Short mmCIF file of C-alpha atoms in Angstrom, two decimals:
data_model
loop_
_atom_site.label_atom_id
_atom_site.label_comp_id
_atom_site.label_asym_id
_atom_site.label_seq_id
_atom_site.Cartn_x
_atom_site.Cartn_y
_atom_site.Cartn_z
CA MET F 1 15.53 50.79 11.28
CA ASN F 2 19.29 50.60 11.62
CA ASP F 3 21.09 47.41 12.69
CA GLU F 4 21.70 48.60 16.26
CA LEU F 5 18.01 49.44 16.85
CA ALA F 6 16.94 46.14 15.27
CA THR F 7 19.30 44.27 17.61
CA VAL F 8 17.97 46.09 20.70
CA LYS F 9 14.38 45.38 19.63
CA ALA F 10 15.12 41.69 19.06
CA GLU F 11 16.87 41.40 22.45
CA ARG F 12 13.94 43.01 24.28
CA GLU F 13 11.41 40.87 22.43
CA GLU F 14 13.39 37.80 23.45
CA VAL F 15 13.43 38.87 27.13
CA VAL F 16 9.64 39.28 27.04
CA ARG F 17 9.14 36.02 25.10
CA ARG F 18 11.21 34.06 27.65
CA PHE F 19 9.41 35.76 30.55
CA ARG F 20 5.97 34.92 29.14
CA GLY F 21 7.10 31.38 28.42
CA ALA F 22 8.27 30.90 31.99
CA VAL F 23 5.35 32.47 33.85
CA LEU F 24 2.46 31.67 31.49
CA PHE F 25 3.36 28.26 30.12
CA SER F 26 5.84 26.69 32.56
CA ARG F 27 4.40 28.52 35.58
CA ASP F 28 7.97 29.23 36.67
CA LEU F 29 7.61 32.36 38.78
CA SER F 30 11.37 32.51 39.45
CA ALA F 31 11.62 34.34 36.11
CA ILE F 32 10.01 37.34 37.83
CA GLU F 33 13.14 38.03 39.86
CA GLU F 34 15.39 37.43 36.87
CA VAL F 35 13.58 39.67 34.38
CA LEU F 36 11.96 42.35 36.54
CA ALA F 37 14.33 44.83 38.23
CA PRO F 38 14.21 45.08 42.05
CA GLU F 39 12.69 48.57 41.71
CA PHE F 40 10.08 47.33 39.18
CA VAL F 41 6.80 49.30 39.04
CA ASP F 42 3.67 47.76 37.53
CA HIS F 43 1.21 50.45 36.48
CA PHE F 44 -1.25 47.66 35.55
CA ALA F 45 -1.50 46.39 39.13
CA PRO F 46 -4.76 46.78 41.03
CA PRO F 47 -4.44 48.91 44.17
CA TRP F 48 -5.06 45.95 46.51
CA ASP F 49 -2.12 43.90 45.18
CA PRO F 50 1.35 44.07 46.69
CA PRO F 51 3.64 46.45 44.82
CA GLY F 52 6.44 45.46 42.46
CA ARG F 53 7.58 41.93 41.79
CA ASP F 54 5.52 40.50 44.68
CA GLY F 55 2.33 41.76 43.05
CA VAL F 56 3.30 40.25 39.71
CA ALA F 57 3.94 36.88 41.39
CA HIS F 58 0.57 37.13 43.15
CA ARG F 59 -1.37 37.89 39.94
CA PHE F 60 0.37 35.24 37.82
CA GLY F 61 -0.13 32.70 40.62
CA GLN F 62 -3.86 33.46 40.81
CA ALA F 63 -4.27 33.34 37.04
CA ALA F 64 -2.43 30.00 36.83
CA ASP F 65 -4.99 28.50 39.24
CA ALA F 66 -7.86 29.43 36.91
CA LEU F 67 -6.54 29.74 33.36
CA THR F 68 -4.22 27.57 31.30
CA THR F 69 -2.41 29.62 28.67
CA THR F 70 -2.47 27.89 25.31
CA LYS F 71 -0.99 30.58 23.04
CA VAL F 72 0.29 34.16 23.02
CA GLU F 73 0.12 35.96 19.69
CA VAL F 74 2.20 39.11 19.28
CA LEU F 75 0.28 41.15 16.72
CA VAL F 76 2.47 44.27 16.70
CA SER F 77 5.79 45.00 18.39
CA VAL F 78 7.35 48.46 18.46
CA CYS F 79 10.59 49.50 20.13
CA GLU F 80 11.54 53.11 20.74
CA GLY F 81 14.14 54.36 23.20
CA GLU F 82 13.81 52.43 26.48
CA PHE F 83 10.35 51.11 25.56
CA LEU F 84 8.96 47.98 23.92
CA SER F 85 5.21 48.01 23.21
CA GLN F 86 3.24 45.03 21.98
CA ALA F 87 -0.37 44.41 20.99
CA ILE F 88 -1.10 40.79 21.86
CA GLU F 89 -3.84 38.21 21.96
CA LEU F 90 -3.82 35.74 24.84
CA HIS F 91 -5.47 32.34 24.39
CA PHE F 92 -6.64 30.42 27.46
CA ALA F 93 -8.52 27.34 28.61
CA HIS F 94 -10.73 27.91 31.66
CA THR F 95 -9.42 25.17 33.98
CA GLY F 96 -10.21 26.54 37.45
CA GLU F 97 -12.52 28.96 39.23
CA PHE F 98 -12.31 32.47 37.77
CA MET F 99 -14.34 35.45 38.98
CA GLY F 100 -16.63 33.05 40.83
CA ILE F 101 -17.24 30.90 37.74
CA PRO F 102 -16.24 27.24 38.15
CA ALA F 103 -14.01 25.69 35.49
CA THR F 104 -15.84 25.23 32.20
CA GLY F 105 -12.98 23.85 30.10
CA ARG F 106 -13.91 26.44 27.49
CA SER F 107 -11.20 28.03 25.35
CA PHE F 108 -11.22 31.77 24.71
CA ALA F 109 -8.97 34.67 23.74
CA ILE F 110 -8.66 38.25 24.93
CA GLY F 111 -6.77 41.09 23.36
CA GLY F 112 -4.53 43.54 25.09
CA SER F 113 -1.32 45.48 25.06
CA ASN F 114 1.85 45.68 27.10
CA THR F 115 4.40 48.45 27.26
CA PHE F 116 7.67 47.73 29.02
CA ARG F 117 10.42 50.17 29.99
CA PHE F 118 13.82 48.53 30.03
CA ASP F 119 17.06 49.31 31.82
CA GLY F 120 19.58 47.08 30.10
CA ARG F 121 18.08 43.59 29.93
CA GLN F 122 15.67 44.07 32.83
CA ILE F 123 12.16 45.50 32.84
CA VAL F 124 11.75 48.42 35.26
CA GLU F 125 8.18 49.48 34.44
CA HIS F 126 5.09 47.94 32.86
CA TRP F 127 1.80 49.34 31.59
CA GLY F 128 -0.91 46.99 30.39
CA VAL F 129 -4.47 47.00 29.13
CA PHE F 130 -6.41 43.75 28.75
CA ASP F 131 -10.05 43.04 28.04
CA VAL F 132 -10.53 41.00 31.25
CA ALA F 133 -14.06 42.37 31.79
CA LYS F 134 -15.40 40.35 28.87
CA ILE F 135 -14.23 36.98 30.25
CA PRO F 136 -17.50 36.30 32.13
CA ASP F 137 -19.38 36.94 28.86
CA LEU F 138 -17.10 34.49 27.03
CA LEU F 139 -17.79 31.84 29.67
CA ARG F 140 -21.52 32.42 30.21
CA GLU F 141 -22.68 30.26 27.31
CA THR F 142 -21.32 27.18 29.05
CA HIS F 143 -22.03 28.25 32.62
CA GLY F 144 -24.92 30.70 32.52
CA ALA F 145 -22.78 33.30 34.30
CA GLN F 146 -24.45 36.60 35.04
CA GLY F 147 -22.84 39.99 34.86
CA GLY F 148 -20.15 41.23 32.53
CA TRP F 149 -20.68 43.52 29.57
CA ALA F 150 -23.50 41.42 28.13
CA SER F 151 -25.66 42.14 31.18
CA MET F 152 -25.83 45.80 30.14
CA TRP F 153 -27.88 45.01 27.00
CA PRO F 154 -30.82 42.68 26.38
CA GLU F 155 -30.18 39.46 24.51
CA PRO F 156 -30.43 40.00 20.75
CA SER F 157 -33.65 38.68 19.30
CA ARG F 158 -33.22 35.61 17.21
CA PRO F 159 -35.31 34.99 14.10
CA ALA F 160 -37.78 32.13 14.40
#
């Protein structure tokens, strides 16, 4: 990678790192307007959420009520053209009601990926995939939650 591409990659990684720090750890949602362009499109958003930056604020606000972020691990980071893609692992403590499950205090991690399209130093598009569906399974040992992926298969038999 030449010096110019390495600099662009480092700048974009820093924008994303600061954004995650603000919204996930400091719960400072003002970073949304700073980092995300006015025309921002979130391809990760569920259809019932408001579009653009308002939807991002809504989702991060809801998550902050239920989950306390303890760590974000960037496993792989690739920059090409206008895009920065990262495989990440998010670490949380379950500190509020989530998917109908009261706070358990349990810590857990889920994997996922983000791809961001940049225009200058702002993000104009986002695609994401996260293993949110397994969270009830991760919490069920302490709460007895039903549903989730584990409900599709019988409990494994345990040797006596």
